Amino acid sequence: MGGSCEIKDDYAGYPLNMFCVPKHYEADLTDIMIPAGLINDRIERIARDIVQDIIPQENRGIVVLCVLKGGYKFFADLLDKIKQLNRNSEESIPISIDFIRLQSYKNDKSQGSIQVIGGDRLENLKGKCVLVVEDIIDTGGTMIKLKELLAKHEPKCVKVASLLVKRSARNCGYKPDFTGFEIPDEFVVGYALDYNEHFRDLSHICVINENGKKKYAV
Ligand code: 5GP
């Protein structure tokens, strides 16, 4: 529902010196793909789409499940917008929050399997309506495996919001229920998305360059 903002393959992004980027990352990025202000504006609309979609189906409340660590900024900002709508609308939706930590990437390559390496007890999700909040879908493998895992704990329903979906030949056809931006097939960092734990402290979503990949490789 709601579609997504499509960023085309020939989009060049914004030069780094047009916005504020931490000095320690200046040599490591190609360009700014999505400035923080635009992310914020898009999230405001996704929050509205989610509330409009969920309220008619489920007025007893939802569990918003944050996929750590990359999803934490999207999760926090999305929750703020949903709370804003809750405060100012005739209808509102009770929210509780849970966290799950997964690991699937090393350098810029998927490891092919997911591991749950932390978070809340998934047993708590039984009979609940769950909104999974993820940073980015690439192959779709992580989300398919996560949904299989969640299904074992018998939630009433599971919806997925992903800030980014990569237009990638590797995608297995999976599409989330709510998407912020559909982006070209490039490795992006910032706004809590990392490269080996670096760049989470960058506000904008940017494309990492070869220098950055080499500098922070493990
Ligand atoms: P998938 O299983 O869909 O291939 O990958 C999903 C996960 O891979 C995301 O949650 C994220 O951790 C990581 N990932 C995929 N593409 C990117 C990217 O461009 N940048 C970053 N930082 N992480 C990515």
PDB file of C-alpha atoms in Angstrom, residues 8-191:
ATOM      1  CA  LYS A   8      16.326   6.159 -10.524  1.00  0.00           C
ATOM      2  CA  ASP A   9      19.530   4.359 -11.580  1.00  0.00           C
ATOM      3  CA  ASP A  10      20.925   7.479 -13.306  1.00  0.00           C
ATOM      4  CA  TYR A  11      20.406   9.671 -10.199  1.00  0.00           C
ATOM      5  CA  ALA A  12      23.773  11.215  -9.290  1.00  0.00           C
ATOM      6  CA  GLY A  13      22.929  12.194  -5.695  1.00  0.00           C
ATOM      7  CA  TYR A  14      24.062  15.410  -4.005  1.00  0.00           C
ATOM      8  CA  PRO A  15      27.725  16.436  -3.666  1.00  0.00           C
ATOM      9  CA  LEU A  16      28.984  15.995  -0.098  1.00  0.00           C
ATOM     10  CA  ASN A  17      29.804  19.696   0.252  1.00  0.00           C
ATOM     11  CA  MET A  18      26.164  20.709  -0.287  1.00  0.00           C
ATOM     12  CA  PHE A  19      25.214  19.278   3.141  1.00  0.00           C
ATOM     13  CA  CYS A  20      26.935  18.693   6.491  1.00  0.00           C
ATOM     14  CA  VAL A  21      28.906  15.456   6.670  1.00  0.00           C
ATOM     15  CA  PRO A  22      31.313  14.506   9.523  1.00  0.00           C
ATOM     16  CA  LYS A  23      34.904  15.311   8.593  1.00  0.00           C
ATOM     17  CA  HIS A  24      35.982  11.717   9.376  1.00  0.00           C
ATOM     18  CA  TYR A  25      33.816  10.357   6.528  1.00  0.00           C
ATOM     19  CA  GLU A  26      34.465  12.962   3.824  1.00  0.00           C
ATOM     20  CA  ALA A  27      36.938  10.760   1.900  1.00  0.00           C
ATOM     21  CA  ASP A  28      34.811   7.619   2.202  1.00  0.00           C
ATOM     22  CA  LEU A  29      31.602   8.563   0.380  1.00  0.00           C
ATOM     23  CA  THR A  30      30.661   9.044  -3.275  1.00  0.00           C
ATOM     24  CA  ASP A  31      27.589  11.205  -2.746  1.00  0.00           C
ATOM     25  CA  ILE A  32      24.546  11.858  -0.594  1.00  0.00           C
ATOM     26  CA  MET A  33      21.687   9.749  -1.908  1.00  0.00           C
ATOM     27  CA  ILE A  34      18.955  10.845   0.532  1.00  0.00           C
ATOM     28  CA  PRO A  35      19.410  13.874   2.794  1.00  0.00           C
ATOM     29  CA  ALA A  36      18.126  13.477   6.381  1.00  0.00           C
ATOM     30  CA  GLY A  37      15.340  16.038   5.898  1.00  0.00           C
ATOM     31  CA  LEU A  38      13.853  14.095   3.019  1.00  0.00           C
ATOM     32  CA  ILE A  39      14.006  10.864   5.034  1.00  0.00           C
ATOM     33  CA  ASN A  40      12.084  12.631   7.794  1.00  0.00           C
ATOM     34  CA  ASP A  41       9.378  13.884   5.427  1.00  0.00           C
ATOM     35  CA  ARG A  42       8.934  10.479   3.830  1.00  0.00           C
ATOM     36  CA  ILE A  43       8.608   8.806   7.249  1.00  0.00           C
ATOM     37  CA  GLU A  44       5.806  11.209   8.160  1.00  0.00           C
ATOM     38  CA  ARG A  45       3.793   9.859   5.234  1.00  0.00           C
ATOM     39  CA  ILE A  46       4.666   6.200   5.890  1.00  0.00           C
ATOM     40  CA  ALA A  47       3.398   6.647   9.463  1.00  0.00           C
ATOM     41  CA  ARG A  48       0.080   7.913   8.105  1.00  0.00           C
ATOM     42  CA  ASP A  49      -0.174   4.999   5.647  1.00  0.00           C
ATOM     43  CA  ILE A  50       0.535   2.498   8.431  1.00  0.00           C
ATOM     44  CA  VAL A  51      -2.034   3.960  10.815  1.00  0.00           C
ATOM     45  CA  GLN A  52      -4.685   4.139   8.097  1.00  0.00           C
ATOM     46  CA  ASP A  53      -3.994   0.544   7.115  1.00  0.00           C
ATOM     47  CA  ILE A  54      -3.800  -0.954  10.589  1.00  0.00           C
ATOM     48  CA  ILE A  55      -6.534   0.853  12.556  1.00  0.00           C
ATOM     49  CA  PRO A  56      -9.497  -0.672  10.654  1.00  0.00           C
ATOM     50  CA  GLN A  57      -8.018  -4.172  11.179  1.00  0.00           C
ATOM     51  CA  GLU A  58      -6.602  -3.916  14.667  1.00  0.00           C
ATOM     52  CA  ASN A  59      -7.654  -1.354  17.242  1.00  0.00           C
ATOM     53  CA  ARG A  60      -6.330  -3.345  20.235  1.00  0.00           C
ATOM     54  CA  GLY A  61      -2.803  -2.273  19.478  1.00  0.00           C
ATOM     55  CA  ILE A  62       0.332  -3.350  17.676  1.00  0.00           C
ATOM     56  CA  VAL A  63       3.822  -4.438  18.624  1.00  0.00           C
ATOM     57  CA  VAL A  64       6.411  -2.493  16.684  1.00  0.00           C
ATOM     58  CA  LEU A  65       9.446  -4.773  16.323  1.00  0.00           C
ATOM     59  CA  CYS A  66      12.718  -2.962  15.658  1.00  0.00           C
ATOM     60  CA  VAL A  67      15.342  -4.922  13.722  1.00  0.00           C
ATOM     61  CA  LEU A  68      18.664  -3.872  15.271  1.00  0.00           C
ATOM     62  CA  LYS A  69      20.947  -2.218  14.752  1.00  0.00           C
ATOM     63  CA  GLY A  70      20.325  -0.711  11.306  1.00  0.00           C
ATOM     64  CA  GLY A  71      16.598  -0.190  11.870  1.00  0.00           C
ATOM     65  CA  TYR A  72      16.908   1.853  15.058  1.00  0.00           C
ATOM     66  CA  LYS A  73      16.755   5.354  13.513  1.00  0.00           C
ATOM     67  CA  PHE A  74      13.849   4.506  11.222  1.00  0.00           C
ATOM     68  CA  PHE A  75      12.111   2.792  14.154  1.00  0.00           C
ATOM     69  CA  ALA A  76      12.582   5.789  16.495  1.00  0.00           C
ATOM     70  CA  ASP A  77      11.525   8.378  13.915  1.00  0.00           C
ATOM     71  CA  LEU A  78       8.580   6.298  12.648  1.00  0.00           C
ATOM     72  CA  LEU A  79       7.359   5.758  16.195  1.00  0.00           C
ATOM     73  CA  ASP A  80       7.536   9.515  16.877  1.00  0.00           C
ATOM     74  CA  LYS A  81       5.347  10.180  13.833  1.00  0.00           C
ATOM     75  CA  ILE A  82       2.826   7.471  14.771  1.00  0.00           C
ATOM     76  CA  LYS A  83       2.663   8.901  18.306  1.00  0.00           C
ATOM     77  CA  GLN A  84       2.066  12.355  16.832  1.00  0.00           C
ATOM     78  CA  LEU A  85      -0.878  10.965  14.829  1.00  0.00           C
ATOM     79  CA  ASN A  86      -2.166   9.181  17.942  1.00  0.00           C
ATOM     80  CA  ARG A  87      -2.176  12.468  19.863  1.00  0.00           C
ATOM     81  CA  ASN A  88      -4.028  14.380  17.175  1.00  0.00           C
ATOM     82  CA  SER A  89      -6.586  12.010  15.651  1.00  0.00           C
ATOM     83  CA  GLU A  90     -10.092  10.852  16.545  1.00  0.00           C
ATOM     84  CA  GLU A  91      -8.840   7.256  16.398  1.00  0.00           C
ATOM     85  CA  SER A  92      -5.612   6.035  17.960  1.00  0.00           C
ATOM     86  CA  ILE A  93      -3.693   2.815  18.180  1.00  0.00           C
ATOM     87  CA  PRO A  94      -1.937   1.501  21.333  1.00  0.00           C
ATOM     88  CA  ILE A  95       1.724   0.716  20.666  1.00  0.00           C
ATOM     89  CA  SER A  96       4.198  -1.536  22.424  1.00  0.00           C
ATOM     90  CA  ILE A  97       7.782  -2.078  21.327  1.00  0.00           C
ATOM     91  CA  ASP A  98      10.151  -5.013  21.022  1.00  0.00           C
ATOM     92  CA  PHE A  99      13.640  -5.455  19.633  1.00  0.00           C
ATOM     93  CA  ILE A 100      15.386  -8.199  17.695  1.00  0.00           C
ATOM     94  CA  ARG A 101      19.040  -8.226  16.665  1.00  0.00           C
ATOM     95  CA  LEU A 102      20.036 -10.113  13.545  1.00  0.00           C
ATOM     96  CA  GLN A 103      23.326 -10.539  11.783  1.00  0.00           C
ATOM     97  CA  SER A 104      23.628 -11.379   8.100  1.00  0.00           C
ATOM     98  CA  TYR A 105      26.328  -9.136   6.580  1.00  0.00           C
ATOM     99  CA  LYS A 106      30.127  -8.919   6.589  1.00  0.00           C
ATOM    100  CA  ASN A 107      31.769  -6.109   4.577  1.00  0.00           C
ATOM    101  CA  ASP A 108      29.184  -5.475   1.822  1.00  0.00           C
ATOM    102  CA  LYS A 109      28.272  -9.158   1.326  1.00  0.00           C
ATOM    103  CA  SER A 110      25.342 -11.121   2.710  1.00  0.00           C
ATOM    104  CA  GLN A 111      26.378 -14.238   4.638  1.00  0.00           C
ATOM    105  CA  GLY A 112      23.386 -16.137   3.243  1.00  0.00           C
ATOM    106  CA  SER A 113      21.908 -17.017   6.633  1.00  0.00           C
ATOM    107  CA  ILE A 114      20.541 -14.977   9.518  1.00  0.00           C
ATOM    108  CA  GLN A 115      21.407 -15.356  13.133  1.00  0.00           C
ATOM    109  CA  VAL A 116      19.350 -13.949  15.988  1.00  0.00           C
ATOM    110  CA  ILE A 117      22.028 -12.509  18.248  1.00  0.00           C
ATOM    111  CA  GLY A 118      19.846 -10.642  20.756  1.00  0.00           C
ATOM    112  CA  GLY A 119      16.583  -8.974  21.623  1.00  0.00           C
ATOM    113  CA  ASP A 120      13.280  -9.648  23.366  1.00  0.00           C
ATOM    114  CA  ARG A 121      11.586 -13.015  23.824  1.00  0.00           C
ATOM    115  CA  LEU A 122       9.628 -13.778  20.653  1.00  0.00           C
ATOM    116  CA  GLU A 123       7.083 -15.759  22.717  1.00  0.00           C
ATOM    117  CA  ASN A 124       5.634 -12.336  23.681  1.00  0.00           C
ATOM    118  CA  LEU A 125       4.349 -11.926  20.112  1.00  0.00           C
ATOM    119  CA  LYS A 126       1.761 -14.709  20.315  1.00  0.00           C
ATOM    120  CA  GLY A 127      -1.662 -13.462  19.175  1.00  0.00           C
ATOM    121  CA  LYS A 128      -0.335  -9.922  18.540  1.00  0.00           C
ATOM    122  CA  CYS A 129      -0.340  -7.766  15.433  1.00  0.00           C
ATOM    123  CA  VAL A 130       3.352  -7.129  14.674  1.00  0.00           C
ATOM    124  CA  LEU A 131       4.875  -4.340  12.584  1.00  0.00           C
ATOM    125  CA  VAL A 132       8.485  -5.233  11.729  1.00  0.00           C
ATOM    126  CA  VAL A 133      10.671  -2.167  11.144  1.00  0.00           C
ATOM    127  CA  GLU A 134      13.741  -2.828   8.995  1.00  0.00           C
ATOM    128  CA  ASP A 135      16.334  -0.535   7.409  1.00  0.00           C
ATOM    129  CA  ILE A 136      16.814  -2.090   3.980  1.00  0.00           C
ATOM    130  CA  ILE A 137      15.735  -5.041   1.836  1.00  0.00           C
ATOM    131  CA  ASP A 138      18.347  -6.279  -0.645  1.00  0.00           C
ATOM    132  CA  THR A 139      17.843  -9.946  -1.630  1.00  0.00           C
ATOM    133  CA  GLY A 140      14.803 -10.191   0.662  1.00  0.00           C
ATOM    134  CA  GLY A 141      16.345 -13.271   2.261  1.00  0.00           C
ATOM    135  CA  THR A 142      16.638 -11.783   5.751  1.00  0.00           C
ATOM    136  CA  MET A 143      12.996 -10.732   5.857  1.00  0.00           C
ATOM    137  CA  ILE A 144      11.716 -14.033   4.514  1.00  0.00           C
ATOM    138  CA  LYS A 145      13.698 -15.898   7.172  1.00  0.00           C
ATOM    139  CA  LEU A 146      12.623 -13.489   9.891  1.00  0.00           C
ATOM    140  CA  LYS A 147       8.952 -13.878   8.914  1.00  0.00           C
ATOM    141  CA  GLU A 148       9.339 -17.675   9.060  1.00  0.00           C
ATOM    142  CA  LEU A 149      10.868 -17.340  12.511  1.00  0.00           C
ATOM    143  CA  LEU A 150       8.101 -15.010  13.738  1.00  0.00           C
ATOM    144  CA  ALA A 151       5.386 -17.323  12.350  1.00  0.00           C
ATOM    145  CA  LYS A 152       6.602 -20.061  14.718  1.00  0.00           C
ATOM    146  CA  HIS A 153       5.515 -17.823  17.600  1.00  0.00           C
ATOM    147  CA  GLU A 154       1.961 -17.475  16.222  1.00  0.00           C
ATOM    148  CA  PRO A 155       1.441 -13.716  15.937  1.00  0.00           C
ATOM    149  CA  LYS A 156      -2.033 -12.637  14.765  1.00  0.00           C
ATOM    150  CA  CYS A 157      -0.529 -10.758  11.820  1.00  0.00           C
ATOM    151  CA  VAL A 158       2.849  -9.510  10.601  1.00  0.00           C
ATOM    152  CA  LYS A 159       3.404  -6.401   8.485  1.00  0.00           C
ATOM    153  CA  VAL A 160       6.793  -5.107   7.390  1.00  0.00           C
ATOM    154  CA  ALA A 161       7.953  -1.514   6.938  1.00  0.00           C
ATOM    155  CA  SER A 162      11.361  -1.045   5.312  1.00  0.00           C
ATOM    156  CA  LEU A 163      12.854   2.383   4.785  1.00  0.00           C
ATOM    157  CA  LEU A 164      14.757   1.240   1.697  1.00  0.00           C
ATOM    158  CA  VAL A 165      14.304  -1.464  -0.921  1.00  0.00           C
ATOM    159  CA  LYS A 166      17.178  -2.053  -3.325  1.00  0.00           C
ATOM    160  CA  ARG A 167      16.405  -2.595  -7.001  1.00  0.00           C
ATOM    161  CA  SER A 168      18.570  -5.653  -7.174  1.00  0.00           C
ATOM    162  CA  ALA A 169      18.678  -8.605  -9.548  1.00  0.00           C
ATOM    163  CA  ARG A 170      19.359 -10.701  -6.434  1.00  0.00           C
ATOM    164  CA  ASN A 171      15.944  -9.882  -4.917  1.00  0.00           C
ATOM    165  CA  CYS A 172      13.868 -13.011  -4.599  1.00  0.00           C
ATOM    166  CA  GLY A 173      10.652 -11.094  -5.305  1.00  0.00           C
ATOM    167  CA  TYR A 174       9.948 -10.127  -1.699  1.00  0.00           C
ATOM    168  CA  LYS A 175       8.280  -6.702  -1.199  1.00  0.00           C
ATOM    169  CA  PRO A 176       7.519  -5.174   2.201  1.00  0.00           C
ATOM    170  CA  ASP A 177       4.044  -3.813   3.043  1.00  0.00           C
ATOM    171  CA  PHE A 178       5.434  -0.275   3.461  1.00  0.00           C
ATOM    172  CA  THR A 179       8.507   1.126   1.692  1.00  0.00           C
ATOM    173  CA  GLY A 180      10.189   4.492   2.037  1.00  0.00           C
ATOM    174  CA  PHE A 181      12.448   4.613  -1.011  1.00  0.00           C
ATOM    175  CA  GLU A 182      13.280   2.208  -3.808  1.00  0.00           C
ATOM    176  CA  ILE A 183      16.982   2.747  -4.508  1.00  0.00           C
ATOM    177  CA  PRO A 184      19.600   1.730  -7.113  1.00  0.00           C
ATOM    178  CA  ASP A 185      21.769  -1.325  -6.454  1.00  0.00           C
ATOM    179  CA  GLU A 186      24.503   0.407  -4.445  1.00  0.00           C
ATOM    180  CA  PHE A 187      25.803  -0.176  -0.920  1.00  0.00           C
ATOM    181  CA  VAL A 188      24.472   2.651   1.237  1.00  0.00           C
ATOM    182  CA  VAL A 189      25.414   3.815   4.717  1.00  0.00           C
ATOM    183  CA  GLY A 190      24.228   6.399   7.232  1.00  0.00           C
ATOM    184  CA  TYR A 191      20.982   6.988   9.121  1.00  0.00           C
TER     185      TYR A 191
END
